[in-house]
CSV table of C-alpha atoms in Angstrom, one decimal:
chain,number,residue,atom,x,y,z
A,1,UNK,CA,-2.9,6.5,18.3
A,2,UNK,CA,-4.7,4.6,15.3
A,3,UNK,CA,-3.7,1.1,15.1
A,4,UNK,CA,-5.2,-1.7,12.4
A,5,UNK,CA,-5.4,-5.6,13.2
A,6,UNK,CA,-5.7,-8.5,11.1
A,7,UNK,CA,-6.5,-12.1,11.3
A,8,UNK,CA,-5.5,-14.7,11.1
A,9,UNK,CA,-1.8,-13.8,10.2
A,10,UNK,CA,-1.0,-17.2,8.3
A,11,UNK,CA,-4.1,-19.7,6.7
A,12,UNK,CA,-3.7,-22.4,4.5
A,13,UNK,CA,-7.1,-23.7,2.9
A,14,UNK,CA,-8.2,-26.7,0.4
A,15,UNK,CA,-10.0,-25.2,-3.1
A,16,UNK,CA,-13.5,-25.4,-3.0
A,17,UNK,CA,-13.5,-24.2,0.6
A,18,UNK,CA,-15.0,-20.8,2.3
A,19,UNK,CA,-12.6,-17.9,3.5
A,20,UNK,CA,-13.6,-15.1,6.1
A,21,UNK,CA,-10.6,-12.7,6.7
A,22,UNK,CA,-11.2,-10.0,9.7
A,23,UNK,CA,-9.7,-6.2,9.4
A,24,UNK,CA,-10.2,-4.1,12.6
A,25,UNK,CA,-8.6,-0.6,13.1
A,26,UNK,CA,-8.4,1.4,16.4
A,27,UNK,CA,-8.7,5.0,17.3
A,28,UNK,CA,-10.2,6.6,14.4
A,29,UNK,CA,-14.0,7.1,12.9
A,30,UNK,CA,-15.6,6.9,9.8
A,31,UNK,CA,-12.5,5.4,8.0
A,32,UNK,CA,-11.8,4.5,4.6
A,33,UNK,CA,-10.8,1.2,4.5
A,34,UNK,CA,-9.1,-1.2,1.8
A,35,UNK,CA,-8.6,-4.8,1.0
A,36,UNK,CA,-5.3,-5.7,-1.5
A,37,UNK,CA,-3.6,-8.3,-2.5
A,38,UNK,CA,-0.3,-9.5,-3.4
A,39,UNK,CA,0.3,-12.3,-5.5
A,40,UNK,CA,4.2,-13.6,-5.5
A,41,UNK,CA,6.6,-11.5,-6.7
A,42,UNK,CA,4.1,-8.8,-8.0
A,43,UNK,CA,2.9,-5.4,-6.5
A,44,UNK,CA,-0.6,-4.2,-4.8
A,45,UNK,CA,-4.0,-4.8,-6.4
A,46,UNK,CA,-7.0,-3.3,-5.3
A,47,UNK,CA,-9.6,-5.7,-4.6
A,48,UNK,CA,-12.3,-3.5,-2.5
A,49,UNK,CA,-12.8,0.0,-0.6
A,50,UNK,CA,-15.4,1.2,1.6
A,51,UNK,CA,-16.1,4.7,2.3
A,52,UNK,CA,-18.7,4.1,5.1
A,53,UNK,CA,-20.8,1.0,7.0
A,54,UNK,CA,-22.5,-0.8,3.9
A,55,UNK,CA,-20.6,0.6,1.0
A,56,UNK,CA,-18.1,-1.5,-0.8
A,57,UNK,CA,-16.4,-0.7,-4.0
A,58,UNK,CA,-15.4,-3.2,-6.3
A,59,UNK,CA,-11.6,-2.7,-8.5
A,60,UNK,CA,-11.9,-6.6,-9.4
A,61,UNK,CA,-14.5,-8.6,-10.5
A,62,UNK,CA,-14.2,-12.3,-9.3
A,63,UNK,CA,-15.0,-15.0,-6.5
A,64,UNK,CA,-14.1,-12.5,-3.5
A,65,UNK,CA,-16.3,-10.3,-1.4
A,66,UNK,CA,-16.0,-7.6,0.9
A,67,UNK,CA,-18.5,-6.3,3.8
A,68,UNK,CA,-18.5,-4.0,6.1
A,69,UNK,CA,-20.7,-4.3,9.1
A,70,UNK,CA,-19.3,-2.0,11.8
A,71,UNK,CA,-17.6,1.4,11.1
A,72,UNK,CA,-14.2,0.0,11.9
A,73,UNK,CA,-14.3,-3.3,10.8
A,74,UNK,CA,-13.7,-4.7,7.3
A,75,UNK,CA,-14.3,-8.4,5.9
A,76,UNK,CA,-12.7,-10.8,3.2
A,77,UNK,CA,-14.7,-13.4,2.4
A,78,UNK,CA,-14.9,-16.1,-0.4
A,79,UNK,CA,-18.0,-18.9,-0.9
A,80,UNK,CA,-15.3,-21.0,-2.9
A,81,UNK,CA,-11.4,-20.8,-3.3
A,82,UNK,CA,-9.7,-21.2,-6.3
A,83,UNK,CA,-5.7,-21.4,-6.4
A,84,UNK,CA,-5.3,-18.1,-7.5
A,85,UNK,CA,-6.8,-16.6,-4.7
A,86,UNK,CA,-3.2,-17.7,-2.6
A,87,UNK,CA,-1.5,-14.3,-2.0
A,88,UNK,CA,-0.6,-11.7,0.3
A,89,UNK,CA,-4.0,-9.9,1.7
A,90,UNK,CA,-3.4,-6.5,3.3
A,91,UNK,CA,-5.5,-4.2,4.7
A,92,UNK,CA,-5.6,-0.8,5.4
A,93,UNK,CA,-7.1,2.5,6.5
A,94,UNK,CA,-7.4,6.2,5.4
A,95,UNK,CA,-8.9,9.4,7.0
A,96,UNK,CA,-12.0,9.9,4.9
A,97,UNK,CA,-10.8,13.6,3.6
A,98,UNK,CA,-7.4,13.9,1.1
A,99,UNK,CA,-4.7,13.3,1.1
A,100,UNK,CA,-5.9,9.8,1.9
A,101,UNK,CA,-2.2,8.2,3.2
A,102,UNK,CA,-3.3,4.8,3.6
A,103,UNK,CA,-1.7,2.9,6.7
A,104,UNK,CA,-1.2,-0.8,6.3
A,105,UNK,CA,-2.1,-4.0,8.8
A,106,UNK,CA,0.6,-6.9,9.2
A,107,UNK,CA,-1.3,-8.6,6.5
A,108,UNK,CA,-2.5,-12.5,6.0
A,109,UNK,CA,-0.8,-15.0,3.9
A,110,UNK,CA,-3.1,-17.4,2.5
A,111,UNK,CA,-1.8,-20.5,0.7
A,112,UNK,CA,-4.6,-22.6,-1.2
A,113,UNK,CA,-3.8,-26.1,-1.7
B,1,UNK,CA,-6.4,9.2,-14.0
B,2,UNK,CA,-3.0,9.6,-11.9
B,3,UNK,CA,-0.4,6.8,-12.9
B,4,UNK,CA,2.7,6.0,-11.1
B,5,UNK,CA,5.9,4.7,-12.8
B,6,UNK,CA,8.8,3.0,-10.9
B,7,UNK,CA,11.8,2.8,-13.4
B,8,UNK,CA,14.1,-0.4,-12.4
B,9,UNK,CA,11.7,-3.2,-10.6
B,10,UNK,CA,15.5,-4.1,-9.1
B,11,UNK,CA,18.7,-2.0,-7.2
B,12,UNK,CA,21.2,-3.3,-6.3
B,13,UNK,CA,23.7,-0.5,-4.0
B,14,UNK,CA,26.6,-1.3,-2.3
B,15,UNK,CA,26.4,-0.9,1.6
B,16,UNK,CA,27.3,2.8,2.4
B,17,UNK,CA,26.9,4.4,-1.4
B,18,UNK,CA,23.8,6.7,-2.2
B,19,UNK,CA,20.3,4.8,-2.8
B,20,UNK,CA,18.2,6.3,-5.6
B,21,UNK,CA,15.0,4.6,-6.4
B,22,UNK,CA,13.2,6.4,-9.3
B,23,UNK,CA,9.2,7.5,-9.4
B,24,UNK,CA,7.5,9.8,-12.4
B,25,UNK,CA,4.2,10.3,-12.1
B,26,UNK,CA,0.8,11.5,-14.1
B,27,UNK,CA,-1.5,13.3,-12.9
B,28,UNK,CA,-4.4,16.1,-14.4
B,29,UNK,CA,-4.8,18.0,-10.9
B,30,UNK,CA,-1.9,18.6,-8.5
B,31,UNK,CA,-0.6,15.4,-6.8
B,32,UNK,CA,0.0,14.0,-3.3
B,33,UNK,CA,3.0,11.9,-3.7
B,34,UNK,CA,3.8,9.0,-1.5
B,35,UNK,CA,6.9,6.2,-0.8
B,36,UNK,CA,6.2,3.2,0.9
B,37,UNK,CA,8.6,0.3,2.0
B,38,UNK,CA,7.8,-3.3,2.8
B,39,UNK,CA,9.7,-6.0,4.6
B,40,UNK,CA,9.1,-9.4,3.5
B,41,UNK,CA,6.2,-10.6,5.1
B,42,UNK,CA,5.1,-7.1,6.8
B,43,UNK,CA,2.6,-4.6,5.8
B,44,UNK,CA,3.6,-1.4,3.8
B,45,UNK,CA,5.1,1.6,5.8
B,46,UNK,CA,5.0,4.9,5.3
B,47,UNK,CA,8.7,6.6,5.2
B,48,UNK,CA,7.3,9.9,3.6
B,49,UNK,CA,4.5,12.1,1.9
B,50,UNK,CA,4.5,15.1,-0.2
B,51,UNK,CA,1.2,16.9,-0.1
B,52,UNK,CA,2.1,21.0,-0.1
B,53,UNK,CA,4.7,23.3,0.9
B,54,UNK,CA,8.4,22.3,0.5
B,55,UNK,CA,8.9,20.2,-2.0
B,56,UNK,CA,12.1,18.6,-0.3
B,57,UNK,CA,10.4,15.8,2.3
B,58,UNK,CA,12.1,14.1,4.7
B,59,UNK,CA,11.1,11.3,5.8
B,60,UNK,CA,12.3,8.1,8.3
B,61,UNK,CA,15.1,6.1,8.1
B,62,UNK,CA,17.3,8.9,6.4
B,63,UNK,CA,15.6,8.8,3.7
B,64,UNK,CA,13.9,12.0,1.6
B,65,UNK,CA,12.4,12.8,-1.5
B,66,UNK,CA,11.8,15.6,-3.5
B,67,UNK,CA,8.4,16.8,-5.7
B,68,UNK,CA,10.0,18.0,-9.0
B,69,UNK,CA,6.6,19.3,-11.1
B,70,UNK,CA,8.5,20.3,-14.2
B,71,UNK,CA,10.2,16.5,-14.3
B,72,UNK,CA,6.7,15.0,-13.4
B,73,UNK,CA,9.2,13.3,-10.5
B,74,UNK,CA,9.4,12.2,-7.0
B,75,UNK,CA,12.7,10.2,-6.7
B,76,UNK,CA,13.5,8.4,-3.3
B,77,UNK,CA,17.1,8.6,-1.9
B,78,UNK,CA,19.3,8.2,1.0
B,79,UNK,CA,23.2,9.2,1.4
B,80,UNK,CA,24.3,6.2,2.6
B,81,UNK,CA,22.3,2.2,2.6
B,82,UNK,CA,22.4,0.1,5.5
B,83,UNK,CA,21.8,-3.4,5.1
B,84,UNK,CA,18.9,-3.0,7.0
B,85,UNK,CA,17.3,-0.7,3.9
B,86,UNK,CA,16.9,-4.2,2.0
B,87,UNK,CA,13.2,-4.2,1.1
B,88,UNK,CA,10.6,-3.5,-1.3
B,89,UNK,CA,10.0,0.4,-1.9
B,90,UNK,CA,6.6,1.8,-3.6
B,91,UNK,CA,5.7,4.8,-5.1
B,92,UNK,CA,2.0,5.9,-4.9
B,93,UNK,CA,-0.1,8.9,-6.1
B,94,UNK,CA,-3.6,10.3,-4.9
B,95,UNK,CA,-5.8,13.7,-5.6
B,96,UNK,CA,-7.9,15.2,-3.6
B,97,UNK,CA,-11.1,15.6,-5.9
B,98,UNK,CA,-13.1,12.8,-4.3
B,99,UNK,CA,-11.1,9.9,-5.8
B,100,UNK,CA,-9.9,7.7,-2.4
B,101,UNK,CA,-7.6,5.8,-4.0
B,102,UNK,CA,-4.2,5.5,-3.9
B,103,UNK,CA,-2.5,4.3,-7.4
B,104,UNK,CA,0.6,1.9,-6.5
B,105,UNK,CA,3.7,1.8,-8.6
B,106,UNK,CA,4.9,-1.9,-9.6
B,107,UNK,CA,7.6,-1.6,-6.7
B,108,UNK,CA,11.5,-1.7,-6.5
B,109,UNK,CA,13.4,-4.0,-4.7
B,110,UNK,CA,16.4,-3.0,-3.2
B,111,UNK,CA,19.3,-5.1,-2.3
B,112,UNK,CA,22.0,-3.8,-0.2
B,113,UNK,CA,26.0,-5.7,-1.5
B,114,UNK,CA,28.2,-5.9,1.6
């Protein structure tokens, strides 16, 4: 069975300092895989989506970016937080062919300070 | 472009009535239809998918949904809530015409009255 890790659960950072957030999933190939977030008390945006090792799609433009280096791994990271950047960050997967149900990781809550 | 609408961003049930949590949707092509929950502090989780065939879906927890093309619907329900249904509920859309995206409704909260 397919199962999707991320770390770490719970980071609180100063602005002005670098982020790195780490999505691995298990038991599947060639994934599509998704970074969101959730700001307090609102719903899911899109930040980034990957179809395949080295291709990232940006939904947001701002001071967040996204890699991909391994099939099955999937990267956050930020050169410089702002405030706004505290939310909810989920990740999740996808088979690469429709109906593309997306299964979700236990998420990270970041708080910047 | 598929759109999702969640009508009431708050429910309120009492503990034992019927749960009915509302999603239209807009889409060019046909649909695969989605309902998600999320507990605070948890990832989403899938309770059900529509994607062909009976339109009446069943999904976990008790809960099911059903595709409605003419009403552009896909309303989430339950017989009976359990305080343990308390939770955020999302709607979501996606086609199959190389667009990998889901599209998120704004989410309804559900709280459960003993």
């Amino acid at each position: 069975s397919q199962t999707i890790h991320q770390w770490p659960a719970t980071l609180v950072q100063p602005v002005g300092s670098p982020l790195s957030l780490e999505c691995t999933v298990e038991g599947t190939s060639n994934p599509n895989l998704y970074w969101y977030r959730q700001a307090a008390g609102r719903g899911l945006q899109l930040l980034f989506y990957s179809v395949g090792i080295g291709q990232i799609s940006s939904e947001v433009p701002q001071n967040l970016s996204a890699s991909r280096p391994q099939d099955r791994q999937f990267i956050l990271s930020s050169k410089k937080l702002l405030l706004s950047d505290s939310g909810f960050y989920l990740c999740a997967w996808s088979l690469s062919a429709g109906p593309y149900e997306q299964y979700f990781g236990p998420g990270t809550r970041l708080t910047v300070t | 472009a598929q759109s999702v609408t969640q009508l009431g961003s708050h429910v309120s049930v009492s503990e034992g009535a019927l749960v009915l949590l509302r999603c239209n949707y807009s889409s060019s092509v046909p649909p695969y239809l989605f309902w998600y929950v999320q507990y605070p502090n948890q990832g989403l989780q899938l309770l059900l998918k529509y994607t062909t065939g009976a339109t009446l879906v069943k999904g976990i927890n008790g809960f099911e949904a059903e595709f409605k093309k003419s009403e552009t619907s896909f309303h989430l329900t339950k017989p009976s809530a359990h305080m343990s249904d308390a939770a955020e509920y999302f709607c979501a859309v996606s086609v199959n015409f190389g667009n990998e995206k889901l599209t998120f409704g704004t989410g309804t909260r559900l709280t459960i009255i003993p």
